[in-house]
Structures are given as C-alpha cells and as structure tokens.
Coordinates of C-alpha atoms in Angstrom, one line a residue:
M2 CA -31.9 62.9 -88.9
F3 CA -33.0 63.7 -92.3
C4 CA -31.6 66.7 -94.3
F5 CA -31.6 67.4 -98.0
Q6 CA -31.2 71.2 -98.1
C7 CA -27.9 71.3 -99.9
E8 CA -26.8 70.0 -103.3
Q9 CA -24.4 67.5 -102.0
T10 CA -26.9 65.6 -99.8
A11 CA -26.0 61.9 -99.5
K12 CA -26.9 59.8 -102.6
G13 CA -28.8 62.8 -104.0
T14 CA -31.7 61.9 -101.7
G15 CA -30.9 63.0 -98.1
C16 CA -28.5 62.7 -95.2
T17 CA -29.8 60.3 -92.6
I18 CA -26.9 59.4 -90.4
K19 CA -24.5 62.3 -90.6
G20 CA -24.5 65.4 -92.8
V21 CA -22.2 65.5 -95.8
C22 CA -21.4 69.0 -94.5
G23 CA -20.2 67.5 -91.2
K24 CA -23.1 68.1 -88.9
D25 CA -24.2 65.3 -86.6
A26 CA -27.7 64.2 -85.8
S27 CA -28.0 66.3 -82.7
T28 CA -27.0 69.5 -84.6
A29 CA -29.4 68.6 -87.4
A30 CA -32.3 68.1 -84.9
L31 CA -31.6 71.4 -83.1
Q32 CA -31.5 73.2 -86.4
D33 CA -34.9 71.7 -87.4
L34 CA -36.2 72.8 -83.9
L35 CA -34.8 76.3 -84.4
V36 CA -36.8 76.7 -87.6
E37 CA -39.9 75.5 -85.8
V38 CA -39.2 78.0 -83.0
T39 CA -39.2 80.9 -85.6
K40 CA -42.6 79.7 -86.9
G41 CA -44.0 79.8 -83.3
I42 CA -42.7 83.3 -82.8
A43 CA -44.0 84.5 -86.1
Q44 CA -47.5 83.2 -85.3
Y45 CA -47.7 85.8 -82.5
E46 CA -45.5 88.5 -84.1
H47 CA -47.4 88.5 -87.5
R48 CA -50.7 89.1 -85.7
A49 CA -49.2 91.7 -83.5
R50 CA -47.9 93.6 -86.5
L51 CA -51.3 93.6 -88.1
L52 CA -52.4 95.5 -85.1
G53 CA -49.4 98.0 -85.4
S54 CA -47.1 96.5 -82.8
R55 CA -43.4 95.9 -83.9
N56 CA -40.3 94.9 -82.1
R57 CA -36.8 95.1 -83.6
D58 CA -35.3 92.6 -81.2
V59 CA -37.5 89.8 -82.6
D60 CA -36.8 90.9 -86.1
H61 CA -33.1 90.5 -85.5
Y62 CA -33.6 87.2 -83.7
I63 CA -35.6 85.7 -86.6
I64 CA -33.0 86.5 -89.3
Q65 CA -30.1 85.4 -87.2
A66 CA -31.9 82.1 -86.2
L67 CA -32.7 81.3 -89.8
F68 CA -29.2 82.2 -91.0
T69 CA -27.8 79.9 -88.2
T70 CA -29.4 76.9 -89.9
V71 CA -27.9 77.6 -93.4
T72 CA -25.5 74.9 -94.5
N73 CA -21.9 75.2 -93.1
V74 CA -22.7 77.9 -90.4
N75 CA -23.2 76.5 -86.9
F76 CA -22.1 73.0 -85.9
D77 CA -22.1 73.5 -82.2
P78 CA -25.0 71.9 -80.3
E79 CA -24.4 73.9 -77.1
R80 CA -24.5 77.2 -78.9
L81 CA -27.6 76.1 -80.8
Q82 CA -29.2 75.2 -77.5
G83 CA -28.7 78.8 -76.3
I84 CA -30.2 80.2 -79.5
V85 CA -33.3 77.8 -79.1
L86 CA -33.8 78.9 -75.5
E87 CA -33.5 82.6 -76.5
G88 CA -36.3 81.8 -79.0
A89 CA -38.5 80.5 -76.2
A90 CA -38.1 83.9 -74.5
Q91 CA -38.7 85.7 -77.7
K92 CA -41.9 83.7 -78.3
Q93 CA -43.2 84.5 -74.9
A94 CA -42.5 88.2 -75.4
A95 CA -44.2 88.1 -78.8
R96 CA -47.2 86.5 -77.2
Q97 CA -47.4 89.2 -74.6
R98 CA -47.1 92.0 -77.2
Y99 CA -49.8 90.4 -79.3
E100 CA -52.2 90.1 -76.3
A101 CA -51.5 93.7 -75.3
A102 CA -52.1 94.9 -78.9
C103 CA -55.4 92.9 -78.9
A104 CA -56.5 94.5 -75.6
Q105 CA -55.7 98.0 -76.9
A106 CA -57.7 97.3 -80.1
G107 CA -60.6 95.8 -78.2
Q108 CA -60.1 92.4 -79.8
T109 CA -60.0 88.8 -78.4
P110 CA -56.6 87.1 -79.0
E111 CA -56.7 84.0 -81.2
Q112 CA -56.1 80.7 -79.5
L113 CA -53.1 79.6 -81.6
D114 CA -51.8 76.0 -81.9
G115 CA -48.9 74.3 -83.5
P116 CA -45.4 75.8 -83.0
A117 CA -47.0 78.7 -81.0
L118 CA -47.6 76.2 -78.1
W119 CA -44.1 74.8 -78.1
E120 CA -42.2 74.9 -74.8
P121 CA -38.5 74.1 -74.5
A122 CA -37.4 70.8 -73.0
A123 CA -35.4 70.8 -69.8
D124 CA -32.1 69.8 -71.2
L125 CA -30.1 69.4 -74.5
A126 CA -31.2 65.8 -75.0
G127 CA -34.8 66.8 -74.7
L128 CA -34.4 69.6 -77.2
V129 CA -32.8 67.2 -79.6
A130 CA -35.8 64.9 -79.2
Q131 CA -38.2 67.8 -79.9
G132 CA -36.2 68.6 -83.0
G133 CA -36.5 65.1 -84.2
A134 CA -40.3 65.3 -83.9
V135 CA -40.6 68.2 -86.3
A136 CA -38.2 67.0 -89.0
I137 CA -39.2 67.1 -92.6
T138 CA -40.1 63.4 -92.5
S139 CA -43.0 64.2 -90.2
R140 CA -44.5 66.7 -92.6
Q141 CA -43.9 64.4 -95.5
Q142 CA -46.1 61.8 -93.7
T143 CA -48.7 64.4 -92.9
H144 CA -48.9 66.5 -96.2
G145 CA -47.2 64.3 -98.8
Q146 CA -44.1 64.8 -100.8
D147 CA -45.2 67.6 -103.1
I148 CA -46.7 69.9 -100.5
S149 CA -43.7 69.3 -98.2
A150 CA -41.3 70.0 -101.1
L151 CA -42.9 73.4 -101.7
Q152 CA -42.8 74.2 -98.0
E153 CA -39.1 73.4 -97.9
L154 CA -38.5 75.5 -101.0
I155 CA -40.0 78.4 -99.1
V156 CA -38.1 77.6 -95.9
Y157 CA -34.7 77.4 -97.8
G158 CA -35.5 80.6 -99.6
L159 CA -36.2 82.3 -96.3
K160 CA -32.9 81.0 -94.9
G161 CA -30.9 82.4 -97.8
T162 CA -32.8 85.8 -97.6
A163 CA -32.2 85.9 -93.9
A164 CA -28.4 85.6 -94.5
Y165 CA -28.5 88.6 -96.8
A166 CA -30.7 90.5 -94.5
E167 CA -28.2 89.9 -91.6
H168 CA -25.3 91.1 -93.8
A169 CA -27.2 94.3 -94.6
C170 CA -28.3 94.8 -91.0
V171 CA -24.8 94.8 -89.6
L172 CA -24.0 97.7 -92.0
G173 CA -27.1 99.6 -91.0
Q174 CA -29.5 98.8 -93.8
E175 CA -33.0 97.5 -92.7
D176 CA -36.6 97.6 -93.9
D177 CA -39.7 97.1 -91.8
A178 CA -41.5 95.6 -94.8
V179 CA -38.8 92.9 -95.1
Y180 CA -39.1 91.9 -91.4
D181 CA -42.9 92.0 -91.7
F182 CA -42.6 89.5 -94.6
F183 CA -40.5 87.1 -92.6
H184 CA -43.1 86.9 -89.9
E185 CA -45.9 86.6 -92.5
A186 CA -44.2 83.8 -94.4
L187 CA -43.2 81.8 -91.3
N188 CA -46.8 82.1 -90.0
F189 CA -48.1 81.0 -93.4
L190 CA -46.1 77.8 -93.1
T191 CA -48.1 76.9 -90.0
L192 CA -51.4 77.2 -91.9
P193 CA -53.2 74.4 -93.8
P194 CA -51.2 74.1 -97.0
A195 CA -52.6 74.7 -100.5
L196 CA -50.5 74.0 -103.6
D197 CA -51.3 77.3 -105.5
K198 CA -50.7 79.4 -102.4
L199 CA -47.4 77.7 -101.7
V200 CA -46.1 78.4 -105.2
G201 CA -47.2 82.1 -104.8
M202 CA -45.4 82.4 -101.5
A203 CA -42.2 80.9 -103.0
L204 CA -42.2 83.6 -105.7
K205 CA -42.9 86.2 -103.0
V206 CA -39.8 85.0 -101.2
G207 CA -38.0 85.8 -104.4
E208 CA -39.5 89.2 -104.6
V209 CA -38.5 90.1 -101.1
N210 CA -35.1 88.7 -101.6
L211 CA -34.6 91.2 -104.4
R212 CA -35.3 94.0 -102.0
V213 CA -32.9 92.5 -99.5
M214 CA -30.1 92.2 -102.1
E215 CA -30.8 95.8 -102.9
L216 CA -30.4 96.7 -99.2
L217 CA -27.2 94.7 -99.0
D218 CA -25.9 96.4 -102.2
A219 CA -26.6 99.8 -100.7
A220 CA -25.0 98.7 -97.4
N221 CA -21.8 97.5 -99.1
T222 CA -21.4 100.4 -101.6
G223 CA -22.5 103.0 -99.0
A224 CA -19.8 101.8 -96.6
Y225 CA -17.0 100.9 -99.0
G226 CA -17.8 102.6 -102.3
H227 CA -18.7 101.0 -105.7
P228 CA -16.3 98.2 -106.7
V229 CA -13.8 99.2 -109.4
P230 CA -11.9 96.8 -111.7
T231 CA -8.8 95.8 -109.7
P232 CA -6.0 93.3 -110.2
V233 CA -5.7 91.0 -107.2
R234 CA -2.5 89.1 -106.4
V235 CA -3.1 85.3 -106.0
T236 CA 0.4 84.4 -105.0
P237 CA 1.7 85.0 -101.4
V238 CA 4.2 87.6 -100.2
Q239 CA 6.8 87.2 -97.5
G240 CA 5.6 87.9 -93.9
K241 CA 3.1 87.0 -91.2
A242 CA -0.4 86.4 -92.5
I243 CA -4.1 86.2 -91.7
L244 CA -6.6 84.6 -94.0
V245 CA -10.2 85.8 -94.0
S246 CA -13.0 83.7 -95.4
G247 CA -16.8 84.0 -95.6
H248 CA -18.7 87.1 -96.7
D249 CA -18.7 89.7 -93.9
L250 CA -17.0 92.9 -95.2
K251 CA -17.4 94.6 -91.8
D252 CA -15.4 92.0 -90.0
L253 CA -12.7 92.3 -92.7
E254 CA -12.7 96.0 -92.3
A255 CA -12.3 95.7 -88.5
L256 CA -9.5 93.3 -88.9
L257 CA -7.7 95.5 -91.4
K258 CA -7.9 98.4 -88.9
Q259 CA -6.6 96.3 -86.0
T260 CA -3.7 94.9 -88.0
E261 CA -2.6 98.2 -89.6
G262 CA 1.1 98.8 -88.8
T263 CA 1.6 95.3 -87.3
G264 CA 3.4 93.9 -90.3
I265 CA 0.7 91.2 -90.7
N266 CA -0.6 90.8 -94.3
I267 CA -4.3 90.0 -94.8
Y268 CA -5.4 87.6 -97.5
T269 CA -9.0 86.9 -98.7
H270 CA -10.4 83.5 -99.3
G271 CA -13.5 82.2 -101.0
E272 CA -16.3 84.7 -101.2
M273 CA -14.2 87.4 -99.7
L274 CA -12.2 87.8 -103.0
P275 CA -14.5 90.7 -104.2
A276 CA -13.5 92.8 -101.2
H277 CA -10.4 93.9 -103.2
G278 CA -12.6 95.9 -105.6
Y279 CA -14.1 98.2 -102.9
P280 CA -12.2 101.5 -102.6
E281 CA -12.5 101.8 -98.8
L282 CA -11.1 98.3 -98.4
K283 CA -8.4 98.2 -101.1
K284 CA -6.9 101.3 -99.6
Y285 CA -5.3 99.2 -96.9
A286 CA -1.8 98.3 -98.2
H287 CA -1.6 95.2 -96.1
L288 CA -4.7 93.7 -97.9
V289 CA -2.2 92.0 -100.2
G290 CA -4.1 89.3 -102.1
N291 CA -6.3 86.3 -102.3
Y292 CA -5.2 82.8 -101.2
G293 CA -6.7 79.5 -102.3
G294 CA -10.1 79.0 -103.9
A295 CA -13.6 77.9 -103.0
W296 CA -14.8 76.7 -99.6
Q297 CA -14.7 73.0 -100.3
D298 CA -10.9 73.0 -100.6
Q299 CA -10.3 74.7 -97.3
Q300 CA -9.0 71.7 -95.3
K301 CA -6.1 71.3 -97.7
E302 CA -5.6 75.1 -98.2
F303 CA -5.9 76.0 -94.5
D304 CA -3.5 73.3 -93.5
A305 CA -0.9 74.8 -95.8
F306 CA -1.6 78.4 -94.9
P307 CA 1.2 79.5 -92.4
G308 CA -0.9 81.9 -90.4
A309 CA -4.2 82.5 -88.6
I310 CA -7.6 82.0 -90.3
L311 CA -10.9 83.8 -89.6
M312 CA -14.3 82.4 -90.7
T313 CA -16.8 85.3 -90.8
T314 CA -19.9 83.6 -92.1
N315 CA -21.0 80.2 -93.6
C316 CA -18.5 78.0 -95.5
I317 CA -16.7 76.4 -92.5
Q318 CA -15.8 72.7 -92.7
K319 CA -14.5 70.5 -89.9
P320 CA -11.1 71.9 -89.0
A321 CA -8.2 69.5 -89.1
E322 CA -6.2 69.2 -85.9
T323 CA -3.2 70.6 -87.7
Y324 CA -4.8 74.1 -87.8
K325 CA -7.7 73.9 -85.3
A326 CA -5.7 76.1 -82.8
R327 CA -5.2 78.9 -85.4
I328 CA -8.7 79.0 -86.9
F329 CA -11.3 81.4 -85.4
T330 CA -15.0 82.1 -86.0
S331 CA -17.1 85.2 -85.8
G332 CA -20.7 86.3 -86.3
L333 CA -23.0 83.3 -86.4
V334 CA -20.3 80.7 -87.4
A335 CA -19.4 78.1 -84.8
W336 CA -17.6 74.8 -84.5
P337 CA -17.1 72.9 -81.2
G338 CA -13.7 73.6 -79.8
V339 CA -12.9 76.5 -82.1
T340 CA -12.3 80.0 -80.5
H341 CA -15.2 82.4 -81.3
I342 CA -14.7 86.1 -81.6
A343 CA -17.9 87.7 -80.4
D344 CA -17.2 91.4 -80.3
Q345 CA -14.8 92.1 -83.3
N346 CA -11.8 92.2 -80.9
F347 CA -9.5 90.1 -83.1
A348 CA -6.5 90.2 -80.7
P349 CA -6.5 86.3 -80.4
V350 CA -6.4 86.1 -84.2
I351 CA -3.6 88.6 -84.4
A352 CA -1.6 86.8 -81.7
A353 CA -2.0 83.5 -83.5
A354 CA -0.7 85.1 -86.7
Q355 CA 2.3 86.5 -85.0
E356 CA 3.1 83.1 -83.5
A357 CA 2.8 81.3 -86.8
A358 CA 5.6 81.1 -89.3
G359 CA 4.2 83.2 -92.0
F360 CA 5.3 83.0 -95.7
A361 CA 9.1 82.7 -95.9
A362 CA 9.4 84.4 -99.3
D363 CA 7.5 86.0 -102.1
E364 CA 6.2 83.8 -104.9
A365 CA 6.2 85.1 -108.5
E366 CA 3.4 87.6 -108.8
K367 CA 0.2 86.5 -110.6
T368 CA -3.0 88.5 -110.6
I369 CA -6.7 88.2 -111.6
L370 CA -9.3 90.9 -112.1
V371 CA -12.2 91.6 -109.9
G372 CA -14.6 94.6 -109.4
F373 CA -17.0 94.4 -112.3
G374 CA -20.1 95.4 -110.3
R375 CA -23.0 97.1 -112.0
N376 CA -21.4 100.6 -111.6
A377 CA -18.3 99.5 -113.4
V378 CA -20.0 97.6 -116.2
L379 CA -22.7 100.2 -116.8
G380 CA -20.0 102.8 -116.9
V381 CA -18.9 101.3 -120.2
A382 CA -22.3 100.2 -121.3
D383 CA -22.1 102.3 -124.5
K384 CA -19.0 100.3 -125.6
V385 CA -20.7 97.0 -124.8
I386 CA -23.8 98.0 -126.7
D387 CA -21.7 99.2 -129.7
A388 CA -19.8 95.9 -129.6
V389 CA -23.1 93.9 -129.7
K390 CA -24.5 96.0 -132.6
A391 CA -21.3 95.6 -134.5
G392 CA -21.4 91.8 -134.0
A393 CA -18.2 91.8 -132.0
I394 CA -20.1 90.4 -129.0
R395 CA -22.5 87.6 -130.0
H396 CA -23.7 86.4 -126.7
F397 CA -23.5 86.9 -122.9
F398 CA -23.2 84.0 -120.4
L399 CA -23.7 84.3 -116.7
I400 CA -21.8 81.3 -115.4
G401 CA -21.5 81.2 -111.6
G402 CA -23.1 80.4 -108.3
C403 CA -22.0 78.1 -105.4
D404 CA -19.1 75.7 -105.8
G405 CA -18.9 72.3 -104.2
A406 CA -16.9 69.1 -104.1
K407 CA -19.5 66.8 -105.8
S408 CA -18.6 65.5 -109.2
G409 CA -20.1 67.2 -112.2
R410 CA -18.9 70.7 -111.5
N411 CA -16.2 70.5 -114.2
Y412 CA -19.1 71.3 -116.5
F413 CA -18.9 74.9 -115.5
T414 CA -15.1 75.1 -116.3
E415 CA -15.9 73.5 -119.7
M416 CA -18.8 75.8 -120.4
A417 CA -16.6 78.9 -119.8
T418 CA -13.5 77.7 -121.7
Q419 CA -15.6 76.4 -124.7
A420 CA -17.6 79.6 -125.0
P421 CA -16.7 81.2 -128.3
Q422 CA -14.3 84.1 -128.4
D423 CA -17.1 86.5 -129.4
T424 CA -18.9 85.9 -126.2
V425 CA -18.6 87.6 -122.8
I426 CA -18.8 85.7 -119.4
L427 CA -20.3 87.3 -116.3
T428 CA -19.5 85.4 -113.1
L429 CA -20.2 85.7 -109.4
A430 CA -20.0 83.7 -106.2
C431 CA -17.4 81.0 -105.5
G432 CA -18.4 79.0 -108.6
K433 CA -16.0 81.3 -110.4
Y434 CA -13.0 79.6 -108.9
R435 CA -13.6 76.8 -111.5
F436 CA -12.2 79.1 -114.1
N437 CA -11.3 82.6 -112.8
K438 CA -7.5 82.1 -113.0
L439 CA -7.7 81.3 -116.7
D440 CA -6.9 83.9 -119.4
F441 CA -10.0 84.7 -121.5
G442 CA -8.7 87.7 -123.3
D443 CA -10.8 90.7 -124.3
I444 CA -13.1 92.0 -127.0
G445 CA -12.1 95.5 -128.0
G446 CA -10.7 96.2 -124.6
I447 CA -13.7 94.7 -122.7
P448 CA -12.5 91.7 -120.7
R449 CA -14.3 88.5 -121.7
L450 CA -14.5 87.4 -118.1
L451 CA -16.2 89.9 -115.8
D452 CA -16.3 89.1 -112.0
V453 CA -19.4 90.7 -110.7
G454 CA -18.7 89.8 -107.0
Q455 CA -20.2 87.7 -104.2
C456 CA -23.4 85.6 -104.5
N457 CA -25.5 88.5 -103.3
D458 CA -24.1 90.5 -106.2
A459 CA -26.6 88.7 -108.3
Y460 CA -28.4 92.0 -107.7
S461 CA -25.6 93.7 -109.8
A462 CA -26.0 91.1 -112.5
I463 CA -29.8 91.7 -112.6
K464 CA -29.3 95.5 -112.9
I465 CA -26.8 95.0 -115.7
A466 CA -29.2 92.7 -117.6
V467 CA -32.2 95.1 -117.1
A468 CA -30.1 98.0 -118.3
L469 CA -29.0 96.1 -121.4
A470 CA -32.6 95.1 -122.1
D471 CA -33.7 98.7 -121.8
A472 CA -31.0 99.8 -124.1
F473 CA -32.1 97.4 -126.8
G474 CA -35.8 98.0 -126.2
T475 CA -36.6 94.5 -125.2
D476 CA -36.9 92.3 -122.0
V477 CA -34.2 90.2 -120.3
N478 CA -35.6 87.0 -121.8
S479 CA -35.0 88.4 -125.3
L480 CA -31.4 89.4 -124.7
P481 CA -28.5 87.3 -126.1
L482 CA -28.0 86.2 -122.5
S483 CA -28.0 82.7 -121.0
L484 CA -27.9 81.9 -117.3
V485 CA -26.0 78.8 -116.3
L486 CA -26.0 78.5 -112.5
S487 CA -24.4 76.1 -110.0
W488 CA -26.0 75.8 -106.7
Y489 CA -25.0 74.4 -103.3
E490 CA -26.9 75.9 -100.4
Q491 CA -29.8 78.1 -99.4
K492 CA -28.6 81.5 -100.6
A493 CA -28.6 80.0 -104.1
V494 CA -32.2 79.0 -103.6
C495 CA -33.4 82.5 -102.7
I496 CA -31.5 83.9 -105.7
L497 CA -33.2 81.4 -108.0
L498 CA -36.6 82.4 -106.6
T499 CA -35.7 86.0 -107.3
L500 CA -34.9 85.2 -110.9
L501 CA -38.2 83.3 -111.2
H502 CA -40.1 86.2 -109.6
L503 CA -38.6 88.4 -112.3
G504 CA -40.0 86.0 -114.9
I505 CA -36.5 85.0 -116.2
K506 CA -36.7 81.8 -118.2
N507 CA -34.5 79.1 -119.6
I508 CA -32.1 78.9 -116.7
R509 CA -29.8 76.0 -116.7
L510 CA -29.2 74.6 -113.2
G511 CA -26.7 72.1 -111.9
P512 CA -24.7 70.0 -111.3
S513 CA -27.9 68.3 -110.1
L514 CA -31.4 69.4 -109.3
P515 CA -32.4 69.9 -105.7
A516 CA -33.4 66.7 -103.9
F517 CA -36.2 68.5 -102.2
V518 CA -37.9 69.3 -105.5
T519 CA -40.2 66.5 -106.5
P520 CA -41.0 65.6 -110.1
A521 CA -44.4 67.3 -109.8
V522 CA -42.9 70.5 -108.4
L523 CA -40.1 70.4 -111.1
Q524 CA -42.8 70.2 -113.8
V525 CA -44.4 73.4 -112.5
L526 CA -41.0 75.1 -112.8
V527 CA -40.5 73.6 -116.3
D528 CA -44.0 74.6 -117.5
N529 CA -43.8 78.2 -116.2
F530 CA -40.1 79.0 -116.5
N531 CA -38.5 76.3 -118.7
I532 CA -35.9 75.7 -116.0
M533 CA -33.7 72.8 -117.0
P534 CA -30.9 70.7 -115.7
I535 CA -27.5 71.1 -117.3
G536 CA -26.3 68.7 -119.9
T537 CA -22.8 68.6 -121.3
A538 CA -21.1 71.8 -122.2
E539 CA -21.0 70.9 -125.9
E540 CA -24.7 70.1 -126.0
D541 CA -25.8 73.2 -124.1
L542 CA -23.6 75.6 -126.1
Q543 CA -25.0 74.1 -129.3
A544 CA -28.6 74.5 -128.0
I545 CA -27.9 78.1 -126.9
L546 CA -25.9 79.4 -129.8
G547 CA -27.1 77.1 -132.6

C-alpha cells in the first residue's frame, strides 16, 4: 500500500505497511480501487450529461463512494467490496445511458479507455489486487511526482467536497451543477494531464466546494435554525448516557427523538459540539452537554464513558475491546465487528446505554460557549466595527481546523493564548479543542473567543470576513485578519482550495505541509497565494502584528 492523504502519514512521507489511521493494506487498496471506479463511471456520465441525460442514483453513488475513502470513515473490506461491486453496476448503467443519449442525438459513442474499461475481479482478493495496480505509485511512475501531486490535490479536494455534499443531501439540499462538476472533474483526471489545467481544476474544486458549503449551511439552518450563542456543559450529569460523535446532525436529531422520555442523557463529542447552538436541537432537555475533546483522544475517552457511543461520520479509530460492544456506526462509517445502524433505528444503541452503568453522580458544572455562526456574529457587527474603529480590537485571528495526535499541534494553543488581549479569535472544527476550555475574556462584551462551528462552517467564517471587508470598504486580504489553520484530512483540503479560489493570501498552515505537495507545487502556492508553514507562535505573532 501507499497512502499520504492525511497529515499524520508515516514519517511525513507515506504509509506503506499499515495506515497510521488504522487501515490495513487491503482496505487501502479497495479505497484506491473505489476512486478509480468513480472515474470510470464519470467517463460515461459526464458525456451523457453533455447530451442532457442525468441520473440521481449515480450522483448519490459518486459522493458516497468518495466520502467512503476519506480518512477514518470505512475500515471494513467486506463493506468496501460491496460498494465497489455496486460501482460496477453503476458504470454499466451509465454506459447504457450514454449510448442511448448518443443514439437519440444521432452521434456515435466514443470508444473510451482507462477506468471506463474496468471490470470487477471475481473475489475480494482479486479486487484488492486491482486496487494495488491503480495506487498513487503507479501514476507517479507514469506522470512524475509533480503531476501526480496535483492530481492527488484534486482527488482529495473532491473527497472533502463529497463529504459536505452528502451531509447536505441527507437534509434535502442538492444542486445539479455540483453533481455535474463531480463527473466533469473525475473524467478530467482520466485525460492526459497538463500542469496549468491541473492547477485550474484544483481551484475549480475550491469554487464548487464553496457552493456545497453554502448548500450545507442552508440545510443545517433550514432544518435546525441559525445557531445562537449557547453555554454548553462540559461536565457529566448523573444518569444513563449516549455519546454522539462525527458530524451528522440528522442522526443526532433522530436519536434525540427516540430517547426522549427514556431517562437517557445525550452528550456530543468532537465535531458534534456545535449542535448545541441550533435552536431545534438545543430544545431537547436531555441533550445535556459535551463530553471529551477531539477525535484522536477517543480511545481513552470512550473507554471511560459509561454508556453507548454512536459514530455518525468520519473520525472513528480502532475501538478497544473494552468498549467495542457498546460502540455503533451509522451512515458511511464502518469498522469490522462493530454493529452498524443502517436505517436510523437506534434501538440497539439505546439498549446498550440502558445496560451500561451511566454516570453515578453530577460533576461540578463547567460550561463553554458555542453558537457564533455568521448570523450571530453579523447581528452584532456594528459593535465589532465600532470596536475596531475605536482601537479596542486590533486584529482578528482565525485559528482552527482539524486536530490530530501528531506533535507540533501545541502551536495552536500557544497562538491562541499568546494573542494579545486586544485581539479576537474565531475558531472552528475540532482544532478548537486545543484551547476552547480556556477563559479568554471579552472586549466590551464581545467574547474574545468565538466558536463558529464545525469544519464546514468555514462558510460562516468566510461570510463574516466578507461582511467586515464590505463594511470597511476593502477586501478580505486587507482586513486585520490572519488565518492560521491546522489540517488533518481531506475536508481540510477542500476548504483550503476554497480559500485559494477566493484569492485569500498569507494563510499559515500546519503543523506540517501535506506530504502529497511536492516542492514545485508548493512553490506555485507560495508564488500565487503566499501560503506558508507555521513557525513558532512567538515568531508568527511578531510577523503578523509587528
């Protein structure tokens, strides 16, 4: 195997024996094959769409297949085998639709090659072998390191965008133009590569991801209302308990409905923390608080949690035997031997919670604030603008992104705690757990730490920045605003591409730069966007503030 799609890849170069995330070589090969399958489908589907033929089933398959290959989603070879075989059927159906559309238009179908010609092997071992043949190393040998790096940048951006598109889709928000682009981009990756076109396509991924984040924002706020500033308890209360992790608000809502009146308390974990700010979720009295921190600490935290655990999207790690019987997955998440909830019937989760001990007593109450989405922040924009004009607020920092276990991430804690008292910190995603339980105080009643939400709520942060720029009659790059981002997996990649598409410069990225970005590709990013690796907190604050 060879995989370097996440920040923690082995030795900063690539996992070759087993993934740092926990996936084995078979899983890695099947995921590589699954990406190849989506390319083959797209070769037919893209051409069919140019002739006016669309199919929603293949749209959904493509985004779910790509999301399945995001880091820490699906570790189960047997389930991956089923998804690959479904892809073979989707490809055949796409080919038939394309040929029918050609016949109707009086055209001769193209004779396609590459992934379009793939046929599934007869068994799991054969599929694993097919996946090994299309690994990144084969393209590195064919196209060279730089071309392959840009191809991977596009693929990883598409994976992240697919995750957000799936989240929006389950809440009823879709856009044909978005699906059209997925097929266009995947088909593009089967064509002879050209450096300038690859860079352009990577930025196009960022543009489409902005639209997808807009759809997801509309989905979340349409279903649950705009987030409002809300104190969230971070210490447990007595009683039976279920812990919900991941990102899927619809799964959380379904669980809240099914547990109402049962005496079971629901806690959020990781990226589910922002759920407490949504009016239609916070109305449930048994949504009592947040437990633990970011995803990488789950093995210790889940072992200590005296209830059932539900993983709704990516972020799962190998479950310890001590809690494997009381952890459950839903959506696209899978781990061999872990019970999967396929239809939002959470009765097994509820039963496991009732059988577990629960918390024996209340702990002393402690709270943190969430709910500072764009609606909440822009509602007090006049106060923020006045504070800037009066000199009370000197600078804004966006310090957030994915967290992880790799050393170097204490930088983000130091950056936040060392930021001067006349600065405001926006944060989002699980990177905030590095500092979100600390007291940063306020500036004239405006909290110095504003939790914007999940990683996809980068859309809110962008809208806030654009609104401030408009108020000051300038652009985002001229604002007293610095972006200091931590990254781990592919959703961070698509957000970075969105920021680059918007022309935002001077982004600091860490704790290390992506292994898939070669020196030549990095130089392109430096030359065009002045993207830079993080240094020390002291050095970077000095460079930013002078």
